[in-house]
Coordinates of C-alpha atoms in Angstrom, one line a residue:
Chain A
M838 CA 22.8 79.1 69.3
R839 CA 20.1 79.8 66.7
I840 CA 19.6 77.6 63.7
V841 CA 17.3 77.9 60.7
V842 CA 16.3 74.5 59.1
L843 CA 14.9 74.7 55.6
L844 CA 12.2 72.2 54.9
K845 CA 10.5 71.1 51.7
Y846 CA 7.1 69.5 51.3
V847 CA 7.5 67.0 48.4
P848 CA 5.2 64.5 46.6
D849 CA 5.6 61.1 48.3
I850 CA 8.1 59.1 46.2
T851 CA 5.7 56.1 46.2
S852 CA 2.8 58.2 44.9
D853 CA 2.0 58.9 41.3
R854 CA 4.2 62.0 40.8
R855 CA 3.3 64.1 37.8
F856 CA 3.3 67.5 36.1
A857 CA 0.6 69.8 34.9
D858 CA 1.2 73.0 33.0
G859 CA 4.9 72.6 33.4
R860 CA 4.8 72.4 37.2
V861 CA 5.0 69.6 39.7
V862 CA 1.5 68.7 41.0
R863 CA 1.5 68.9 44.8
D864 CA -1.7 67.2 45.9
P865 CA -2.6 67.9 49.6
G866 CA -2.4 64.6 51.5
E867 CA -0.1 62.9 48.9
G868 CA 3.0 64.6 50.1
S869 CA 5.3 64.6 53.1
L870 CA 8.2 66.2 54.7
N871 CA 11.2 65.6 52.4
E872 CA 12.8 62.6 54.0
L873 CA 16.3 64.0 53.9
D874 CA 15.1 67.1 55.8
E875 CA 14.6 64.9 58.8
N876 CA 18.4 64.6 58.9
A877 CA 18.7 68.3 58.8
V878 CA 16.2 68.7 61.7
E879 CA 18.2 66.1 63.7
A880 CA 21.5 67.8 63.0
A881 CA 20.0 71.1 64.2
L882 CA 18.4 69.7 67.3
R883 CA 21.7 67.9 68.3
L884 CA 23.8 71.1 67.8
V885 CA 21.4 73.1 70.0
E886 CA 21.1 70.4 72.6
A887 CA 24.9 70.3 72.9
Q888 CA 25.0 74.0 73.8
P889 CA 25.1 74.8 77.6
D890 CA 22.6 77.6 77.1
G891 CA 20.5 75.7 74.5
G892 CA 19.1 77.7 71.6
E893 CA 16.3 77.8 69.1
V894 CA 15.6 75.9 65.9
V895 CA 13.4 77.7 63.4
A896 CA 11.9 75.7 60.5
V897 CA 11.3 77.6 57.3
T898 CA 9.5 76.4 54.2
L899 CA 8.6 78.0 50.9
A900 CA 5.3 76.6 49.8
P901 CA 1.5 76.9 49.8
P902 CA -0.4 76.0 53.0
T903 CA -0.4 72.2 52.1
A904 CA 3.2 72.3 53.3
D905 CA 2.0 72.7 56.9
I906 CA 2.2 68.9 57.1
A907 CA 6.0 69.2 56.8
L908 CA 6.1 71.9 59.5
R909 CA 3.9 69.9 61.9
K910 CA 6.2 66.9 61.4
A911 CA 9.2 69.2 62.3
F912 CA 7.3 70.4 65.5
Q913 CA 6.8 66.7 66.5
L914 CA 10.5 66.2 66.3
G915 CA 11.2 69.3 68.5
V916 CA 11.6 72.3 66.3
H917 CA 10.7 75.4 68.2
R918 CA 9.2 77.7 65.6
G919 CA 7.8 77.4 62.1
V920 CA 7.6 79.9 59.3
R921 CA 5.9 79.3 56.0
V922 CA 6.7 81.7 53.1
S923 CA 3.6 81.6 50.9
D924 CA 2.8 83.9 48.0
D925 CA 1.3 83.4 44.6
A926 CA 4.0 85.7 43.4
L927 CA 6.5 82.9 44.4
A928 CA 4.9 80.1 42.4
G929 CA 7.0 78.9 39.5
S930 CA 10.3 80.1 41.1
D931 CA 13.4 78.5 39.7
Y932 CA 16.6 77.8 41.7
F933 CA 17.4 81.5 41.9
G934 CA 13.9 82.8 42.9
T935 CA 13.7 80.0 45.5
T936 CA 17.1 81.0 46.8
A937 CA 16.3 84.7 46.9
A938 CA 13.1 84.0 48.9
L939 CA 14.8 81.7 51.4
A940 CA 17.8 84.0 51.8
A941 CA 15.3 86.9 52.5
A942 CA 13.6 84.8 55.2
V943 CA 17.0 83.9 56.8
R944 CA 17.9 87.6 56.8
R945 CA 14.6 88.6 58.4
L946 CA 15.1 86.0 61.1
G947 CA 18.7 87.3 61.5
D948 CA 17.3 90.9 62.0
Q949 CA 15.4 89.5 65.0
A950 CA 18.4 87.8 66.5
P951 CA 21.6 86.5 65.0
V952 CA 21.4 83.2 63.0
D953 CA 24.4 80.9 63.4
L954 CA 23.6 78.2 60.9
V955 CA 21.2 77.3 58.1
I956 CA 20.8 73.6 57.7
T957 CA 19.2 71.7 54.8
G958 CA 18.9 68.1 53.6
M959 CA 21.4 67.3 50.8
A960 CA 18.6 67.2 48.2
A961 CA 14.9 67.4 47.8
L962 CA 13.5 64.1 46.6
D963 CA 11.3 65.7 43.9
G964 CA 13.8 67.8 41.9
L965 CA 17.1 66.2 43.2
G966 CA 19.0 69.3 42.1
S967 CA 21.1 69.6 45.3
V968 CA 22.2 73.2 44.4
V969 CA 20.0 75.4 46.6
P970 CA 22.4 75.1 49.6
A971 CA 25.4 76.3 47.6
L972 CA 23.3 79.1 46.0
L973 CA 22.0 80.2 49.4
A974 CA 25.6 80.4 50.8
E975 CA 26.5 82.5 47.8
E976 CA 23.5 84.8 48.3
L977 CA 24.1 85.2 52.1
G978 CA 27.9 85.6 51.6
W979 CA 28.4 82.7 54.1
P980 CA 30.7 79.7 53.7
Q981 CA 29.1 76.5 52.6
L982 CA 29.7 73.0 54.0
T983 CA 27.5 70.7 51.9
L984 CA 26.8 66.9 51.7
A985 CA 28.1 66.3 55.2
T986 CA 28.3 62.7 56.4
S987 CA 29.4 63.9 59.9
V988 CA 29.2 67.3 61.7
S989 CA 31.1 68.6 64.7
L990 CA 31.2 72.1 66.2
D991 CA 34.2 73.4 68.2
G992 CA 33.6 76.9 69.5
S993 CA 32.5 78.8 66.4
T994 CA 34.2 76.5 63.9
L995 CA 32.0 73.9 62.2
T996 CA 33.8 70.9 60.7
I997 CA 32.3 68.3 58.4
T998 CA 33.4 65.2 56.5
R999 CA 32.0 64.4 53.1
E1000 CA 32.5 61.8 50.5
S1001 CA 31.4 62.4 46.9
D1002 CA 32.7 62.2 43.4
D1003 CA 35.6 59.9 44.4
V1004 CA 36.8 62.4 47.0
A1005 CA 36.8 62.1 50.8
Q1006 CA 37.2 65.5 52.5
T1007 CA 37.3 67.2 55.8
L1008 CA 36.2 70.8 55.6
A1009 CA 35.9 73.5 58.2
A1010 CA 34.5 77.0 58.3
P1011 CA 33.6 79.7 60.8
L1012 CA 30.0 80.3 61.7
P1013 CA 27.6 81.5 60.3
V1014 CA 27.6 78.6 57.8
V1015 CA 25.2 77.0 55.3
L1016 CA 25.3 73.2 56.1
S1017 CA 23.7 70.4 54.1
V1018 CA 23.6 66.9 55.5
T1019 CA 23.2 63.4 53.9
D1020 CA 21.2 60.6 55.3
S1021 CA 24.3 59.1 56.8
A1022 CA 25.0 62.2 59.0
N1023 CA 22.7 60.9 61.7
S1024 CA 19.6 58.9 62.4
P1025 CA 16.5 61.1 62.8
R1026 CA 14.7 60.6 66.1
Y1027 CA 11.1 59.5 66.4
P1028 CA 8.3 62.0 67.1
N1029 CA 7.8 62.6 70.8
F1030 CA 4.3 62.0 72.1
K1031 CA 4.1 65.3 74.1
L1032 CA 5.4 67.2 71.1
I1033 CA 2.9 65.4 68.8
M1034 CA 0.0 66.7 70.9
A1035 CA 1.5 70.2 71.0
A1036 CA 2.4 70.2 67.3
R1037 CA -1.3 70.2 66.3
T1038 CA -1.9 73.6 67.7
K1039 CA 1.5 75.3 67.4
P1040 CA 1.2 78.5 65.4
I1041 CA 2.7 78.7 62.0
E1042 CA 3.8 82.1 60.9
E1043 CA 3.0 83.2 57.4
W1044 CA 5.3 85.6 55.5
T1045 CA 4.6 87.0 52.1
A1046 CA 6.9 88.2 49.3
A1047 CA 6.1 91.8 50.4
D1048 CA 7.0 91.0 54.1
L1049 CA 10.4 89.8 52.7
E1050 CA 10.7 92.9 50.5
L1051 CA 11.3 90.7 47.4
D1052 CA 11.3 92.2 44.0
P1053 CA 8.4 90.6 42.1
A1054 CA 10.4 90.7 38.9
E1055 CA 13.1 88.5 40.5
V1056 CA 11.0 85.7 41.9
G1057 CA 8.3 83.3 40.8
A1058 CA 7.5 82.7 37.2
A1059 CA 8.2 86.3 36.3
G1060 CA 11.8 86.0 37.5
A1061 CA 12.5 82.4 36.3
R1062 CA 15.5 82.1 34.0
T1063 CA 14.3 78.7 32.8
T1064 CA 10.8 77.5 31.9
T1065 CA 9.5 74.0 31.6
V1066 CA 8.1 74.0 28.1
E1067 CA 7.2 70.3 27.9
A1068 CA 6.6 67.5 30.4
T1069 CA 5.6 64.0 29.2
A1070 CA 5.0 60.9 31.1
R1071 CA 7.2 58.1 29.7
P1072 CA 5.4 55.1 28.4
P1073 CA 5.3 52.2 30.9
R1074 CA 7.8 49.5 30.3
P1075 CA 6.6 46.6 28.3
E1076 CA 5.5 43.5 30.3
V1077 CA 8.6 41.9 31.9
E1078 CA 9.9 38.7 30.3
L1079 CA 10.0 36.5 33.4
V1080 CA 12.0 33.2 33.6
V1081 CA 11.8 30.9 36.6
D1082 CA 15.2 29.3 37.2
K1083 CA 15.1 25.5 36.8
G1084 CA 18.8 25.2 36.1
E1085 CA 18.9 27.3 32.9
G1086 CA 18.1 30.7 34.3
G1087 CA 21.6 32.1 33.9
K1088 CA 21.7 30.8 30.3
A1089 CA 18.4 32.5 29.6
L1090 CA 19.7 35.8 31.0
A1091 CA 22.9 35.6 28.9
E1092 CA 20.8 34.8 25.8
F1093 CA 18.6 37.8 26.4
L1094 CA 21.6 40.1 26.6
I1095 CA 23.2 38.6 23.5
R1096 CA 19.9 38.7 21.5
N1097 CA 19.6 42.4 22.4
D1098 CA 23.2 43.3 21.6
L1099 CA 24.0 44.2 25.2
V1100 CA 27.1 42.1 25.5
Chain B
M778 CA 24.0 84.9 13.8
T779 CA 27.6 83.9 14.6
R780 CA 28.4 80.4 15.6
P781 CA 27.6 80.0 19.3
T782 CA 30.5 79.2 21.7
V783 CA 30.2 76.3 24.1
L784 CA 32.5 76.1 27.1
V785 CA 33.0 72.6 28.7
L786 CA 34.6 72.1 32.1
L787 CA 37.3 69.5 31.9
D788 CA 37.3 68.3 35.5
S789 CA 39.5 66.0 37.4
P790 CA 39.5 65.5 41.1
Q791 CA 43.3 65.0 40.8
G792 CA 45.8 67.8 40.4
A793 CA 47.2 66.4 37.2
L794 CA 45.3 66.1 34.0
D795 CA 46.4 63.0 32.2
D796 CA 43.2 61.6 31.0
V797 CA 39.8 62.9 29.7
R798 CA 37.0 61.2 31.6
Q799 CA 34.1 59.6 29.6
P800 CA 31.5 62.2 30.8
V801 CA 33.7 65.0 29.4
L802 CA 34.0 63.3 26.0
E803 CA 30.2 63.1 26.0
L804 CA 30.0 66.8 26.8
L805 CA 32.5 67.6 24.0
T806 CA 30.3 65.6 21.6
L807 CA 27.1 67.4 22.7
G808 CA 28.9 70.7 22.6
R809 CA 29.9 70.3 19.0
E810 CA 26.3 70.0 18.0
L811 CA 25.6 73.3 19.7
G812 CA 28.6 75.4 18.4
R813 CA 32.3 76.0 18.7
V814 CA 33.8 74.1 21.7
D815 CA 36.4 75.4 24.1
V816 CA 37.4 73.8 27.4
V817 CA 38.4 75.2 30.7
T818 CA 40.7 73.3 33.1
L819 CA 42.3 73.8 36.5
A820 CA 45.4 71.9 35.6
A821 CA 47.9 71.6 32.7
P822 CA 46.7 69.1 30.2
S823 CA 49.2 66.3 29.2
V824 CA 50.2 65.8 25.5
Q825 CA 47.8 62.8 25.5
V826 CA 44.9 64.9 26.8
L827 CA 45.6 67.6 24.2
A828 CA 45.5 64.9 21.5
T829 CA 42.2 63.6 22.8
L830 CA 40.7 67.1 22.9
G831 CA 41.9 67.7 19.3
A832 CA 40.3 64.5 18.2
Y833 CA 37.0 65.7 19.7
G834 CA 37.3 69.1 17.9
V835 CA 38.1 71.4 20.8
Q836 CA 39.2 74.8 19.5
A837 CA 41.0 76.2 22.6
V838 CA 41.9 75.2 26.1
H839 CA 41.7 77.8 28.9
Q840 CA 43.9 76.8 31.8
A841 CA 43.1 78.6 35.0
A842 CA 46.0 80.5 36.6
L843 CA 45.0 80.7 40.2
P844 CA 46.8 83.0 42.7
T845 CA 50.0 81.3 44.0
T846 CA 48.9 82.3 47.5
L847 CA 46.0 79.9 47.2
P848 CA 46.8 76.4 48.5
A849 CA 46.2 73.6 45.9
S850 CA 43.7 71.9 48.2
A851 CA 41.5 75.0 47.8
H852 CA 41.3 74.8 44.0
H853 CA 38.2 72.5 44.2
V854 CA 36.3 74.6 46.8
T855 CA 33.0 75.5 45.2
S856 CA 33.5 79.3 45.4
V857 CA 36.9 79.0 43.7
L858 CA 35.8 76.6 41.0
A859 CA 32.8 78.9 40.4
S860 CA 35.2 81.8 39.9
V861 CA 37.1 79.8 37.3
L862 CA 33.9 79.0 35.4
T863 CA 32.6 82.6 35.6
T864 CA 35.9 84.1 34.4
A865 CA 36.1 81.5 31.6
V866 CA 32.6 82.2 30.4
R867 CA 33.3 86.0 30.4
R868 CA 36.6 85.6 28.6
T869 CA 35.3 83.3 25.9
D870 CA 31.9 85.1 25.7
A871 CA 30.4 81.6 25.8
D872 CA 26.8 81.1 25.1
V873 CA 26.6 77.8 26.8
L874 CA 28.5 76.3 29.8
L875 CA 28.4 72.5 30.0
V876 CA 29.5 70.9 33.3
P877 CA 29.4 67.1 34.2
S878 CA 26.7 66.4 36.8
S879 CA 28.9 65.5 39.7
F880 CA 27.9 67.1 43.0
A881 CA 30.9 69.3 42.9
G882 CA 30.2 70.2 39.3
K883 CA 26.6 71.0 40.0
E884 CA 27.4 73.3 42.9
A885 CA 30.1 75.2 41.1
A886 CA 27.9 75.5 38.0
A887 CA 25.0 76.8 40.1
V888 CA 27.2 79.5 41.8
A889 CA 28.7 80.5 38.5
A890 CA 25.2 80.8 37.0
A891 CA 24.2 83.0 40.0
R892 CA 27.2 85.3 39.4
L893 CA 26.5 85.4 35.6
G894 CA 22.8 86.0 36.0
A895 CA 22.3 82.9 33.9
G896 CA 19.6 80.2 33.9
L897 CA 20.6 76.8 35.1
V898 CA 19.4 73.3 34.2
T899 CA 20.9 70.4 36.3
D900 CA 21.2 66.7 35.3
A901 CA 20.2 67.3 31.7
S902 CA 20.3 64.4 29.3
G903 CA 20.5 66.5 26.2
A904 CA 20.4 70.0 24.8
A905 CA 19.6 71.7 21.5
W906 CA 18.8 75.2 20.1
S907 CA 15.2 76.1 19.6
Q908 CA 14.1 77.9 16.4
D909 CA 14.0 81.2 18.3
G910 CA 17.6 80.7 19.5
R911 CA 16.9 79.6 23.1
L912 CA 18.7 76.6 24.6
L913 CA 16.4 73.7 25.2
A914 CA 17.6 71.2 27.8
V915 CA 15.9 67.8 28.3
K916 CA 16.0 65.9 31.5
R917 CA 14.4 62.7 32.9
V918 CA 12.8 63.2 36.3
F919 CA 10.8 61.4 39.0
A920 CA 13.0 58.3 38.8
G921 CA 12.8 58.1 35.1
T922 CA 9.1 58.2 34.7
W923 CA 8.8 61.7 33.1
D924 CA 10.7 63.6 30.5
T925 CA 10.8 67.4 30.7
T926 CA 12.2 70.1 28.4
S927 CA 13.3 73.4 29.8
A928 CA 13.9 76.5 27.8
V929 CA 16.7 78.7 29.2
A930 CA 15.9 82.4 28.9
T931 CA 19.4 83.8 29.3
D932 CA 22.6 84.0 27.3
P933 CA 24.8 82.3 28.6
A934 CA 22.9 79.2 29.6
V935 CA 24.4 76.9 32.2
V936 CA 23.7 73.2 32.0
T937 CA 25.0 70.2 33.9
V938 CA 24.8 66.9 32.0
R939 CA 24.4 63.4 33.3
A940 CA 26.9 60.7 32.4
N941 CA 25.8 58.3 29.6
A942 CA 23.2 60.8 28.3
V943 CA 25.1 61.2 25.0
S944 CA 27.2 58.7 23.0
A945 CA 30.8 60.1 22.8
A946 CA 32.1 60.3 19.3
P947 CA 35.3 62.0 17.9
A948 CA 34.9 65.0 15.5
P949 CA 34.8 64.4 11.8
T950 CA 37.7 67.0 11.5
P951 CA 40.3 67.0 14.3
T952 CA 41.7 70.2 15.6
H953 CA 45.0 71.3 17.3
P954 CA 43.8 73.2 20.4
E955 CA 46.2 75.8 21.9
V956 CA 46.5 76.2 25.7
E957 CA 45.9 79.7 26.9
A958 CA 46.4 80.9 30.4
L959 CA 43.3 82.2 32.1
P960 CA 44.2 84.5 35.0
I961 CA 41.7 84.1 37.9
E962 CA 41.3 86.7 40.6
V963 CA 39.9 85.1 43.7
A964 CA 40.3 85.6 47.5
A965 CA 41.0 82.7 49.8
P966 CA 37.7 81.0 50.6
A967 CA 36.3 81.0 54.1
T968 CA 36.1 77.2 53.9
T969 CA 39.3 75.5 54.9
V970 CA 40.2 72.1 53.4
V971 CA 41.5 70.2 56.4
A972 CA 42.0 67.0 54.6
R973 CA 41.4 65.8 51.0
E974 CA 41.9 62.3 49.6
V975 CA 41.1 61.2 46.1
K976 CA 39.9 57.6 46.2
A977 CA 41.7 55.2 43.9
R978 CA 39.3 53.8 41.3
A979 CA 38.9 50.0 41.1
S980 CA 41.4 48.9 38.5
G981 CA 40.0 47.2 35.4
R982 CA 36.4 48.3 36.0
P983 CA 34.7 51.4 34.8
A984 CA 33.6 54.0 37.4
L985 CA 30.0 53.4 38.5
E986 CA 28.7 56.9 37.6
E987 CA 30.2 56.6 34.1
A988 CA 29.6 52.9 33.2
A989 CA 27.5 51.9 30.2
V990 CA 26.7 48.6 32.0
V991 CA 26.1 48.3 35.8
V992 CA 25.6 45.2 37.9
A993 CA 24.2 45.9 41.4
G994 CA 24.0 43.7 44.5
G995 CA 21.4 44.1 47.2
R996 CA 20.4 42.4 50.5
G997 CA 19.8 39.1 48.6
T998 CA 23.6 38.7 48.2
G999 CA 23.8 38.1 51.9
G1000 CA 27.0 40.0 51.8
D1001 CA 28.7 37.8 49.1
F1002 CA 29.4 40.1 46.2
G1003 CA 31.5 37.4 44.4
P1004 CA 28.8 36.4 41.9
V1005 CA 28.0 40.1 41.3
E1006 CA 31.6 40.9 40.6
D1007 CA 32.0 37.8 38.4
L1008 CA 29.1 38.8 36.1
A1009 CA 30.3 42.4 36.1
D1010 CA 33.8 41.3 35.0
A1011 CA 32.3 39.1 32.2
L1012 CA 30.4 42.1 30.9
G1013 CA 33.1 44.8 31.5
A1014 CA 30.6 46.4 33.9
A1015 CA 30.8 48.6 37.0
V1016 CA 29.6 47.2 40.3
G1017 CA 27.3 49.0 42.7
A1018 CA 25.2 48.2 45.7
T1019 CA 21.9 49.2 47.2
R1020 CA 22.0 51.6 50.2
D1021 CA 21.1 48.8 52.6
A1022 CA 24.0 46.6 51.3
A1023 CA 26.4 49.5 51.5
F1024 CA 25.3 50.4 55.1
E1025 CA 25.9 46.7 56.0
G1026 CA 29.5 47.3 54.8
W1027 CA 29.2 44.8 52.0
F1028 CA 30.3 47.2 49.2
D1029 CA 31.5 50.8 49.3
S1030 CA 29.4 52.7 46.8
Y1031 CA 25.7 52.6 46.4
I1032 CA 23.1 53.5 43.8
G1033 CA 20.2 55.5 45.0
Q1034 CA 18.7 58.9 45.5
T1035 CA 21.4 60.0 47.9
G1036 CA 24.2 57.9 46.4
V1037 CA 25.2 57.5 42.8
T1038 CA 22.5 58.1 40.2
V1039 CA 23.1 55.8 37.2
A1040 CA 21.5 55.7 33.8
P1041 CA 23.4 53.0 31.9
R1042 CA 22.5 51.2 28.7
L1043 CA 22.1 48.0 30.8
Y1044 CA 21.4 47.7 34.5
I1045 CA 21.4 44.2 36.2
G1046 CA 20.1 44.1 39.8
A1047 CA 20.9 40.9 41.7
G1048 CA 19.2 40.3 45.1
V1049 CA 17.8 43.8 44.8
S1050 CA 14.2 44.2 45.9
G1051 CA 13.7 47.6 44.3
A1052 CA 13.0 49.8 47.2
P1053 CA 12.1 53.4 46.3
H1054 CA 15.5 54.8 47.3
H1055 CA 17.3 52.5 44.9
R1056 CA 14.7 52.9 42.1
G1057 CA 15.2 56.6 42.3
G1058 CA 18.9 56.1 41.5
M1059 CA 18.6 53.6 38.6
Q1060 CA 15.1 53.7 37.0
A1061 CA 16.3 55.8 34.1
S1062 CA 18.5 52.9 32.9
Q1063 CA 17.6 51.9 29.4
V1064 CA 17.4 48.1 29.9
V1065 CA 16.7 46.7 33.3
V1066 CA 17.4 43.1 34.2
A1067 CA 16.7 41.6 37.7
V1068 CA 17.6 38.3 39.4
N1069 CA 15.8 37.7 42.7
N1070 CA 14.5 34.6 44.4
D1071 CA 11.4 36.5 45.6
P1072 CA 8.8 36.4 42.8
E1073 CA 7.0 39.4 44.5
A1074 CA 10.1 41.7 44.3
P1075 CA 9.0 45.2 43.2
I1076 CA 12.0 45.5 40.9
F1077 CA 10.3 43.0 38.5
E1078 CA 7.6 45.7 37.8
I1079 CA 10.3 47.9 36.2
S1080 CA 12.3 45.1 34.6
D1081 CA 12.6 44.2 30.9
F1082 CA 13.9 40.7 31.7
A1083 CA 13.9 38.9 35.1
V1084 CA 14.9 35.6 36.5
V1085 CA 13.2 34.2 39.6
G1086 CA 16.0 32.2 41.2
D1087 CA 19.1 32.1 43.4
L1088 CA 21.6 34.7 42.2
A1089 CA 24.5 32.4 43.3
D1090 CA 23.3 29.9 40.6
V1091 CA 22.1 32.3 38.0
L1092 CA 24.9 34.9 37.9
P1093 CA 27.9 32.5 37.4
Q1094 CA 26.0 30.6 34.7
A1095 CA 25.2 33.8 32.9
A1096 CA 28.9 35.0 33.2
A1097 CA 30.1 31.7 31.8
V1098 CA 27.8 31.8 28.7
I1099 CA 28.8 35.5 28.1
R1100 CA 32.5 34.6 28.3
E1101 CA 32.0 31.8 25.8
H1102 CA 30.1 34.1 23.5
K1103 CA 32.8 36.7 23.7
A1104 CA 35.5 34.1 23.0
R1105 CA 33.7 33.1 19.9
S1106 CA 33.0 36.5 18.5

C-alpha cells in the first residue's frame, strides 16, 4: 500500500497572524504543521501498518523551505519519505493553482509506483477553505471521501463515516481515493524518540514547477482566478465591561443585552 | 451592460423542499443587489416555497432533472451536485453563483468552479461589483481578526457565503417565478452512499449555524447544560458546545474550527474558557458575552461584556429578567 499525505505549514493559531501585500505572512519559527494534518498522518500510518506487506507513506507539502518544520514533524511520527514542492512561480496560487501543483506531485509519485490513497486533514487552520481535497479528487479523476470521522479498508474498498451539515453518512469508494479526515477520526501518536533523532537528517526532496511540468500561466499569481485586493486588521474590541457576580450578575447581563437591543 | 444574472443554490439535505432556510433567504437578498436572481434546486419546490421565492424577487426556478437510473441517495454526492450547479450556470449564463457555506455546499461549489474555469471565494460575508465590473467578495479571516477583499477575475464568479453575513429582506416588488426543468447528464458516481440519515433539528430552537443568537456551554458547565438551554430558550437562541464539552458527550454539536463556525449577532459563552479551537469558530460574532468563574479565562479578552461568577446562578437570573422584559414589551 502506498499513501501520499498532504501537509501544510501554517502560522501558529496562537501567534499574531497577519497579511502583507495581500498574502499571509509565514514567518519561519512562528508556524507549525497544520494540526489537522497530524490526523491525516495517523490515518495513513494505521492503514499501512494494517497491511500484511506494509507499505510507504510519502508526505508532500507545497511551500517554501520554512515548511521543512512540518515535514520533520511528519518524519518523527513515522512518515517514510518527504517531498517539498517549492518554486517562486507557485507563490500566490489560489485553490486551483494549489490543486494543480499537488495533483502533479501525486501523478509524479504515481509514475514511480502506484499510489492507492491521498490523505489530507479536513482543513488548513489558516484559510479554513476545506475545498482542496474535493478539487484534488476532481483533478485526479478519483472518488473523494471527505470529512471522515472513521475510516475502514476492506480489500480495495475504503469506507468512511461522516457527520456534517445535519447529515450522517456512510460512504464507500474503490481505491485510489482522496480521503480527508477530521480530528475525531483518530488520536495522533506522539513522536517516537528513535524517529526524532533520524528525522533531523532525513533527506527532503525538492521538486520545482518545471519538474512537475506545470504550465506557469496556470499556477501562482499568474494563474490565480482571485486576488486579495485588500486586507485590514480589525480594530481590537473595546475594553471588556467586567462584572463580578455578588448576587446581581445575571441581572447585569440581562440589562446589558436589553440596553444594546439584543433581546 | 445587461443586468447580471445571479444563480443561488436552494439546498436542502432532505429530498422534499418545503421550506427555504434562512441562509438561502440571505443569499437571495444579497443576489438582488448584484443582479437578476434565479435559483437552482434538486427537488420540486412546494407552493409555500414558491411563494417565499416570489416574495424575495426570484425570477426563475431551475429544478434539476437527474437521470432516473441514479439513486436518490446519490443526488447529494459532490460530483453530482457539482454537475447540477455547472449545468445551471451554463443554462442561465449566470455571472455569479452563490452557494451557502456548508461543507457540502463548499465542495460542490469548488468542483463546479473547477469545471467552469471560474474563480472561487469561500465563506464570504458579502459581495459587490467593482467599478470595472469584477466581483469583489469580502471575508473575515484568522478567527475574525482580519477582513479581506478578493477580486474575482472570471465570469462567472463562484462564491460561498456564510450564514448571518447578510440580513434577509423581501424584495420591494414580489415576483411569480416559474419552475423550469433542468436536464442533467451525469454518470453514476464512483462513491457509493451506503447509508444516509438527515438528523432531526431540535424543535423550537434555531439551527446553530443559522442562528442570530447563540448560547454555548463549555467545561465549566460540568456536564449540566440546563442553565445554558434555559437562557437560550429565553432569548430564542441556538445552543452549542465547545469541542471538549462535545467530546465529553455533554452536547452533540460543537462550535470550533473543525465543528460549526458561527458568526451571530450575539454570542454568549458560559463556562467557556476560550481555547484557540473554540475562538476560531466564534470570534467573528458581533457581540461576545462571557460568564465564567475563572477571572483569568482568555475568553474575557475578546468579550464585550463578562460576568465573573457561577453560571448556575448567573444564567437563570439573566433568563428570568429577559423573560420579564419580553412579557412587558
